[in-house]
Coordinates of C-alpha atoms in Angstrom, one line a residue:
Chain Z
M1 CA 16.4 26.4 -17.3
T2 CA 19.5 26.1 -19.4
T3 CA 20.0 23.8 -22.2
D4 CA 23.5 22.6 -21.5
K5 CA 23.8 19.4 -23.4
R6 CA 26.2 18.0 -20.7
K7 CA 23.6 18.3 -17.9
I8 CA 21.5 15.3 -17.0
R9 CA 17.9 15.5 -17.7
L10 CA 15.9 15.2 -14.6
A11 CA 12.1 14.8 -14.4
T12 CA 9.8 14.3 -11.5
A13 CA 6.3 13.2 -11.6
W14 CA 3.2 13.2 -9.2
L15 CA 0.7 10.4 -9.6
G16 CA -1.6 9.2 -6.8
G17 CA 0.2 10.6 -3.8
C18 CA 0.0 13.4 -1.4
S19 CA 3.0 15.4 -2.7
G20 CA 4.8 14.6 0.6
C21 CA 7.7 13.0 -1.3
H22 CA 8.1 16.2 -3.4
M23 CA 8.1 18.2 -0.2
S24 CA 10.9 15.9 1.1
F25 CA 12.8 16.4 -2.1
L26 CA 12.7 20.3 -1.5
D27 CA 14.1 19.6 2.0
L28 CA 17.4 18.6 0.3
D29 CA 18.2 22.1 1.0
E30 CA 21.8 23.1 -0.1
L31 CA 22.1 20.0 -2.0
L32 CA 19.4 21.6 -4.3
I33 CA 22.0 24.2 -5.3
E34 CA 24.5 21.5 -6.2
L35 CA 21.9 19.6 -8.2
A36 CA 20.8 22.7 -10.1
G37 CA 24.4 22.8 -11.4
R38 CA 24.2 19.2 -12.6
V39 CA 20.8 18.7 -13.9
D40 CA 18.1 20.3 -16.1
L41 CA 14.7 19.8 -14.2
V42 CA 12.6 19.2 -17.4
Y43 CA 9.3 18.2 -16.0
G44 CA 7.4 17.8 -12.7
P45 CA 5.2 19.7 -10.3
L46 CA 8.2 22.0 -9.6
V47 CA 8.4 23.3 -13.1
D48 CA 6.1 24.6 -15.9
A49 CA 6.3 22.0 -18.6
K50 CA 2.9 20.8 -19.9
Q51 CA 4.1 17.6 -21.8
F52 CA 6.4 14.9 -20.6
P53 CA 9.5 15.5 -22.7
E54 CA 11.7 12.9 -24.7
E55 CA 15.0 11.7 -23.7
V56 CA 14.8 12.0 -20.0
D57 CA 17.8 10.5 -18.2
L58 CA 16.3 10.1 -14.8
T59 CA 12.7 10.3 -13.5
L60 CA 11.4 10.1 -10.0
V61 CA 7.9 9.1 -9.8
E62 CA 5.8 9.8 -6.7
G63 CA 2.5 8.1 -6.1
A64 CA 0.4 5.0 -7.0
V65 CA -1.1 4.4 -10.2
T66 CA -4.7 4.9 -9.3
N67 CA -6.6 6.4 -12.5
V68 CA -6.3 6.3 -16.2
D69 CA -4.4 9.4 -16.5
N70 CA -1.7 8.2 -14.0
L71 CA -1.5 5.1 -16.2
Q72 CA -1.2 7.1 -19.4
L73 CA 1.6 9.3 -17.9
A74 CA 3.3 6.2 -16.3
R75 CA 3.5 4.7 -19.8
I76 CA 4.9 7.8 -21.4
I77 CA 7.5 8.3 -18.5
R78 CA 8.6 4.7 -19.2
S79 CA 9.2 4.9 -22.8
N80 CA 10.9 8.4 -22.5
S81 CA 13.0 7.8 -19.6
R82 CA 16.3 5.9 -19.3
V83 CA 16.0 5.4 -15.5
V84 CA 12.7 5.3 -13.6
V85 CA 12.8 5.7 -9.8
G86 CA 9.6 4.5 -7.7
F87 CA 9.7 7.7 -5.4
G88 CA 8.4 6.9 -2.1
D89 CA 5.9 4.3 -0.6
C90 CA 2.8 5.0 -2.8
A91 CA 5.0 4.2 -5.8
V92 CA 6.7 1.3 -4.3
T93 CA 3.9 -0.4 -2.4
G94 CA 0.7 1.3 -3.1
N95 CA 0.7 2.6 0.5
V96 CA -2.0 4.8 1.8
T97 CA -3.3 5.5 -1.9
S98 CA -4.1 1.6 -2.1
M99 CA -6.0 1.4 1.1
R100 CA -9.1 2.1 -0.9
N101 CA -8.4 -1.3 -2.8
R102 CA -10.9 -3.3 -0.6
I103 CA -13.8 -1.0 -1.4
P104 CA -15.5 -1.4 -4.9
V105 CA -15.0 1.8 -7.0
R106 CA -18.6 2.3 -7.4
D107 CA -19.2 2.3 -3.6
L108 CA -16.4 4.7 -3.2
L109 CA -17.5 7.3 -5.7
T110 CA -21.0 7.2 -4.3
A111 CA -19.7 7.9 -0.8
V112 CA -17.3 10.6 -1.8
Y113 CA -19.2 12.4 -4.7
R114 CA -22.8 11.2 -5.2
Q115 CA -23.6 11.4 -1.6
A116 CA -21.5 14.4 -0.9
R117 CA -22.6 17.9 0.0
A118 CA -21.6 21.1 -2.0
P119 CA -19.1 22.2 -3.2
I120 CA -18.0 18.9 -5.0
G121 CA -20.9 16.7 -6.0
E122 CA -21.7 14.1 -8.7
E123 CA -21.1 16.7 -11.5
A124 CA -17.4 16.4 -10.6
L125 CA -17.3 12.7 -11.9
K126 CA -17.7 14.0 -15.5
D127 CA -14.4 15.7 -15.5
L128 CA -12.3 13.4 -13.3
P129 CA -10.2 10.7 -14.7
A130 CA -11.8 7.3 -14.3
L131 CA -10.3 5.3 -11.3
L132 CA -8.7 1.9 -11.9
Q133 CA -10.3 -1.0 -10.1
Q134 CA -7.1 -1.0 -7.9
A135 CA -4.5 1.5 -7.1
L136 CA -1.3 -0.2 -8.2
P137 CA 2.3 0.2 -7.1
L138 CA 4.3 1.6 -10.1
H139 CA 6.0 -1.5 -10.8
Q140 CA 2.9 -3.3 -11.6
A141 CA 2.0 -0.7 -14.3
I142 CA 5.5 -0.2 -15.8
A143 CA 9.0 -1.4 -15.3
V144 CA 10.8 0.3 -12.3
D145 CA 14.6 0.5 -12.2
V146 CA 15.1 1.6 -8.5
C147 CA 12.8 1.6 -5.6
L148 CA 13.3 4.5 -3.0
P149 CA 11.1 3.7 -0.1
G150 CA 9.8 6.0 2.7
C151 CA 6.5 7.9 3.6
P152 CA 8.1 10.2 2.8
P153 CA 11.7 9.0 1.9
S154 CA 14.0 11.2 4.2
P155 CA 16.1 13.8 2.3
E156 CA 19.1 11.7 3.2
R157 CA 17.6 8.7 1.3
I158 CA 16.7 10.9 -1.6
A159 CA 20.3 12.6 -1.7
A160 CA 21.8 8.9 -1.4
V161 CA 19.8 7.6 -4.3
V162 CA 19.8 10.6 -6.6
T163 CA 23.6 11.3 -6.0
A164 CA 24.5 7.6 -6.9
L165 CA 22.4 7.6 -10.0
L166 CA 23.8 10.8 -11.3
D167 CA 27.3 9.6 -10.7
G168 CA 26.4 6.4 -12.6
E169 CA 27.0 4.2 -9.5
P170 CA 24.9 1.4 -8.2
V171 CA 22.2 2.4 -5.6
A172 CA 23.3 0.7 -2.3
L173 CA 21.2 1.9 0.7
D174 CA 22.0 0.3 3.8
A175 CA 19.0 -1.6 5.7
A176 CA 18.1 1.4 7.8
M177 CA 17.6 3.5 4.7
R178 CA 15.4 0.8 3.0
T179 CA 12.4 0.6 5.4
F180 CA 8.9 1.1 4.3
G181 CA 6.9 3.7 6.3
Chain J
M1 CA 25.3 -34.1 28.0
P2 CA 25.9 -35.8 24.7
V3 CA 27.7 -33.7 22.1
I4 CA 27.3 -33.9 18.3
T5 CA 29.1 -32.6 15.5
L6 CA 27.6 -31.3 12.4
T7 CA 28.9 -29.1 9.6
I8 CA 27.2 -25.5 9.1
N9 CA 28.3 -23.4 6.3
D10 CA 31.6 -25.6 5.6
E11 CA 32.7 -25.3 9.3
L12 CA 32.6 -28.3 11.9
V13 CA 30.5 -27.2 14.8
S14 CA 29.5 -28.9 18.0
A15 CA 25.9 -28.9 19.4
R16 CA 24.1 -30.4 22.2
S17 CA 22.1 -33.7 21.3
G18 CA 18.4 -32.7 21.1
Q19 CA 19.0 -29.0 20.1
S20 CA 17.2 -27.6 17.1
L21 CA 19.1 -26.6 14.1
L22 CA 18.0 -23.0 14.8
E23 CA 19.5 -23.1 18.3
A24 CA 22.7 -24.8 17.0
I25 CA 23.0 -22.2 14.2
R26 CA 22.5 -19.3 16.7
D27 CA 24.9 -20.7 19.2
H28 CA 27.4 -20.6 16.6
G29 CA 27.0 -16.9 16.1
I30 CA 25.1 -17.1 12.8
D31 CA 22.0 -14.9 12.6
L32 CA 19.1 -16.6 11.0
P33 CA 15.9 -14.5 10.2
T34 CA 12.6 -15.5 12.1
L35 CA 9.2 -14.2 12.7
C36 CA 7.1 -17.0 14.4
H37 CA 10.0 -18.1 16.7
L38 CA 10.4 -16.5 20.0
D39 CA 12.9 -17.7 22.6
G40 CA 10.7 -19.2 25.4
L41 CA 7.9 -20.4 23.2
S42 CA 7.4 -23.8 21.4
A43 CA 8.7 -24.1 17.9
R44 CA 6.2 -23.8 15.3
G45 CA 7.8 -23.7 11.8
G46 CA 5.1 -21.3 10.6
C47 CA 6.8 -18.2 9.1
R48 CA 9.4 -20.4 7.0
L49 CA 12.0 -17.7 7.1
C50 CA 14.6 -19.9 9.0
L51 CA 14.6 -22.3 6.1
V52 CA 18.0 -23.7 5.5
E53 CA 19.6 -26.2 3.0
V54 CA 20.4 -29.8 4.4
A55 CA 22.5 -31.9 2.4
G56 CA 20.5 -35.0 1.2
S57 CA 17.1 -33.1 1.4
P58 CA 15.8 -31.7 -2.0
R59 CA 13.7 -29.2 -0.2
L60 CA 14.6 -26.5 2.3
L61 CA 13.8 -27.3 5.9
P62 CA 12.8 -24.9 8.7
A63 CA 15.7 -24.7 11.0
C64 CA 13.4 -24.1 14.1
T65 CA 11.5 -27.5 13.9
T66 CA 14.5 -29.6 12.5
E67 CA 16.5 -31.5 15.1
A68 CA 20.5 -31.0 14.7
V69 CA 21.7 -34.6 14.1
E70 CA 25.2 -36.0 14.1
G71 CA 27.0 -35.5 10.8
M72 CA 24.4 -33.2 9.2
V73 CA 25.7 -30.7 6.6
V74 CA 23.8 -27.4 6.7
T75 CA 23.9 -24.2 4.7
T76 CA 22.3 -21.1 6.2
H77 CA 22.9 -18.4 3.5
N78 CA 23.2 -18.7 -0.2
E79 CA 21.7 -17.0 -3.4
R80 CA 18.9 -19.5 -3.4
I81 CA 18.0 -19.4 0.3
D82 CA 18.0 -15.7 0.2
R83 CA 15.7 -15.6 -2.9
Y84 CA 13.2 -17.8 -1.0
R85 CA 13.3 -15.9 2.0
R86 CA 12.5 -12.5 0.1
M87 CA 9.7 -14.4 -1.6
I88 CA 8.3 -15.5 1.7
L89 CA 8.2 -11.9 2.8
E90 CA 6.7 -10.7 -0.3
L91 CA 4.0 -13.2 0.1
T92 CA 3.3 -12.1 3.7
F93 CA 3.0 -8.4 2.6
A94 CA 0.7 -9.3 -0.2
E95 CA -1.6 -11.5 1.9
R96 CA -2.9 -8.7 4.2
N97 CA -2.8 -4.9 4.5
H98 CA 0.7 -4.0 5.9
T99 CA 0.6 -0.3 5.4
C100 CA 3.7 0.6 7.3
A101 CA 3.2 4.5 7.1
V102 CA -0.2 4.3 9.1
C103 CA 0.6 1.5 11.4
V104 CA 0.9 1.7 15.2
S105 CA 4.2 -0.3 15.0
N106 CA 5.8 1.9 12.3
G107 CA 9.6 1.9 13.1
H108 CA 9.2 -0.8 15.7
C109 CA 8.1 -3.8 13.6
E110 CA 9.9 -6.9 13.2
L111 CA 8.2 -7.6 9.7
Q112 CA 9.3 -4.0 8.5
A113 CA 12.9 -4.5 9.7
L114 CA 13.2 -7.8 8.2
A115 CA 12.0 -6.7 4.9
A116 CA 14.6 -3.9 4.7
E117 CA 17.3 -6.3 6.3
L118 CA 16.8 -9.0 3.5
G119 CA 16.6 -6.6 0.6
M120 CA 12.9 -6.9 -0.1
D121 CA 12.6 -3.7 -2.2
R122 CA 9.2 -4.3 -3.8
V123 CA 6.4 -7.0 -3.8
R124 CA 6.2 -8.7 -7.0
Y125 CA 2.8 -10.6 -6.5
D126 CA -0.6 -9.0 -6.7
Y127 CA -1.7 -7.5 -3.3
L128 CA -4.8 -9.5 -2.2
N129 CA -6.4 -6.2 -0.3
P130 CA -8.5 -8.5 1.9
D131 CA -11.4 -6.6 3.8
L132 CA -10.4 -7.5 7.3
G133 CA -11.6 -6.1 10.5
L134 CA -10.5 -4.6 13.8
D135 CA -11.7 -5.5 17.2
T136 CA -11.3 -2.9 19.9
S137 CA -13.9 -4.2 22.3
H138 CA -11.2 -4.9 25.0
R139 CA -10.8 -2.4 27.7
L140 CA -6.9 -2.3 27.1
F141 CA -5.9 -3.8 24.0
G142 CA -7.0 -4.2 20.2
V143 CA -6.5 -6.6 17.5
D144 CA -6.0 -5.4 13.7
H145 CA -6.2 -8.5 11.5
N146 CA -4.9 -6.5 8.7
R147 CA -1.3 -6.5 10.3
C148 CA -1.4 -10.1 11.6
L149 CA 0.9 -12.8 9.8
L150 CA -0.4 -15.6 11.8
C151 CA 2.9 -16.3 13.6
L152 CA 0.6 -17.4 16.4
R153 CA 3.0 -16.1 19.1
C154 CA -0.1 -14.8 20.8
V155 CA -1.7 -18.2 20.8
R156 CA 1.4 -19.9 22.2
V157 CA 2.3 -17.3 24.9
C158 CA -1.2 -17.3 26.1
D159 CA -1.5 -21.1 26.4
E160 CA 2.1 -22.0 27.4
V161 CA 3.1 -19.1 29.6
E162 CA 0.0 -17.4 31.1
G163 CA -2.1 -20.7 30.9
A164 CA -5.3 -19.0 30.0
H165 CA -5.5 -20.3 26.2
T166 CA -7.7 -17.2 25.3
W167 CA -6.2 -17.2 21.7
D168 CA -6.9 -19.7 19.1
V169 CA -7.2 -19.8 15.3
A170 CA -10.6 -20.1 13.3
G171 CA -10.6 -21.0 9.6
R172 CA -8.2 -22.7 7.4
G173 CA -5.5 -21.6 5.0
I174 CA -5.9 -18.1 3.7
A175 CA -9.2 -17.7 5.7
S176 CA -7.4 -18.2 9.2
R177 CA -7.9 -15.7 11.8
V178 CA -6.7 -15.4 15.4
I179 CA -9.8 -15.4 17.6
T180 CA -10.5 -14.9 21.4
D181 CA -12.5 -17.6 23.2
L182 CA -14.9 -19.2 20.8
N183 CA -14.8 -16.3 18.4
R184 CA -16.4 -13.8 20.9
P185 CA -15.2 -10.2 20.8
W186 CA -12.0 -9.8 22.9
G187 CA -13.8 -7.5 25.3
Q188 CA -16.2 -10.3 26.3
S189 CA -13.7 -12.9 26.7
E190 CA -14.1 -14.8 30.1
S191 CA -10.6 -16.5 29.9
C192 CA -8.5 -13.3 29.1
T193 CA -6.4 -12.3 32.4
E194 CA -5.6 -9.0 30.7
C195 CA -1.9 -9.7 31.4
G196 CA -0.8 -8.2 27.9
K197 CA 1.7 -10.9 27.0
C198 CA 0.1 -11.5 23.6
V199 CA 0.5 -7.7 22.8
E200 CA 4.1 -7.6 23.9
V201 CA 5.2 -10.7 21.9
C202 CA 3.3 -9.7 18.7
P203 CA 5.9 -9.0 16.0
T204 CA 3.9 -6.4 14.0
G205 CA 1.0 -4.0 14.9
A206 CA -1.6 -6.6 14.9
L207 CA -2.0 -6.5 18.6
F208 CA -1.6 -3.2 20.4
D209 CA -2.4 -1.0 23.5
K210 CA -5.5 1.1 23.0
G211 CA -4.7 4.8 22.5
A212 CA -1.5 4.1 20.7
S213 CA -1.2 6.2 17.5
V214 CA 1.0 5.7 14.4
G215 CA 4.6 4.5 15.5
E216 CA 3.9 4.8 19.2
M217 CA 3.6 0.9 19.8
E218 CA 6.9 -0.4 21.1
K219 CA 6.9 -4.0 22.1
E220 CA 9.2 -5.7 24.6
S221 CA 9.3 -9.3 24.2
R222 CA 12.4 -10.0 26.5
F223 CA 10.2 -10.3 29.6
L224 CA 9.4 -13.6 28.4
R225 CA 12.9 -15.0 29.2
R226 CA 13.0 -13.3 32.5
I227 CA 9.8 -14.8 33.7
L228 CA 10.6 -18.2 32.4
D229 CA 14.0 -18.2 34.0
G230 CA 12.2 -17.4 37.3
R231 CA 9.7 -20.2 36.9
E232 CA 12.1 -22.9 35.5
K233 CA 15.5 -22.0 37.0
R234 CA 14.5 -20.0 40.0
Q235 CA 16.6 -17.1 38.7
W236 CA 15.0 -13.9 39.5
R237 CA 16.3 -10.5 37.9
R238 CA 15.1 -7.5 36.4

């Protein structure tokens, strides 16, 4: 990573999601090369940074806010980022991550961990971040500037949104590019 | 046939006496979003997406159940109406569990398409996450209450076109559910003729063919016009 001052500082984050949105981001193919010339990727599953940095221009957030770690990171992202994008359906609507919401957390943990067989049993609960009562879409935890829907968003949608934001233009997806699912 | 004149979006328009506002507006080539409305079924005014402004009325009126009247001044699209339509869609999404990504109708759903078309980019209300069931007791079809928006097209097509009246509604308000017979499992219904009309007219993945997987359920509601034209006008065509 270079530290060219003129480059836009881009971060990505992975909350309660399956990483499919990040996989779709990698499917940008040759656009990634163009992006590499314009941005510094300062944080995310694709780079090695341990702490969410300060003064980030643009952050793509994948996943719903489903546990206390997600919530803490979301709040740091908001205070350190100029523009926050809800990246994919889990961030925008809660999507599959939120399908657990009709089940009380206690029953959920019992079914998945306490009654589970090895290798992961009840002992895992000591180390795992506490689940929130409900998995929330990102905008119900922090202010979100732009929604990028899709499960996952197609590379075309990602390219359209990221390019517009990097160029400082309004994000204007046509209806076919705005669907959930 | 008596002709009336009304004003739609600042333009003088002719309509036939007795037409609904929705018919008059669509005849004039203006597209109004609807979910509960389906050509061939009785008007219901349930989904509220066809709300329009009518001069002299302080509240918005559903175009499908409002009669077009001589001299009416109607506005179909403006900032206020668009805002209300998006709110209605958001409330619809918040009320049940419309998880598009894992729905049989993903990519072929009227609710999903309308949300994109009307620019609903997020739901600002708290999702209710109700614990709703699925009935797959029928040999051919299933009903998933998570996807149902209570448009009641199934109830109307079964009653008005098929003449079986298998479908009905139990409960009131937010507790309303579509039911078969007197709330028996669909598979035990004695009135269901297994015609499948309810499945084809359902705008979402609430009613589906058994065996359909994510995105595989494509509906075809245009059959309704064909069979009604045959019945009412003796016009038979494919």
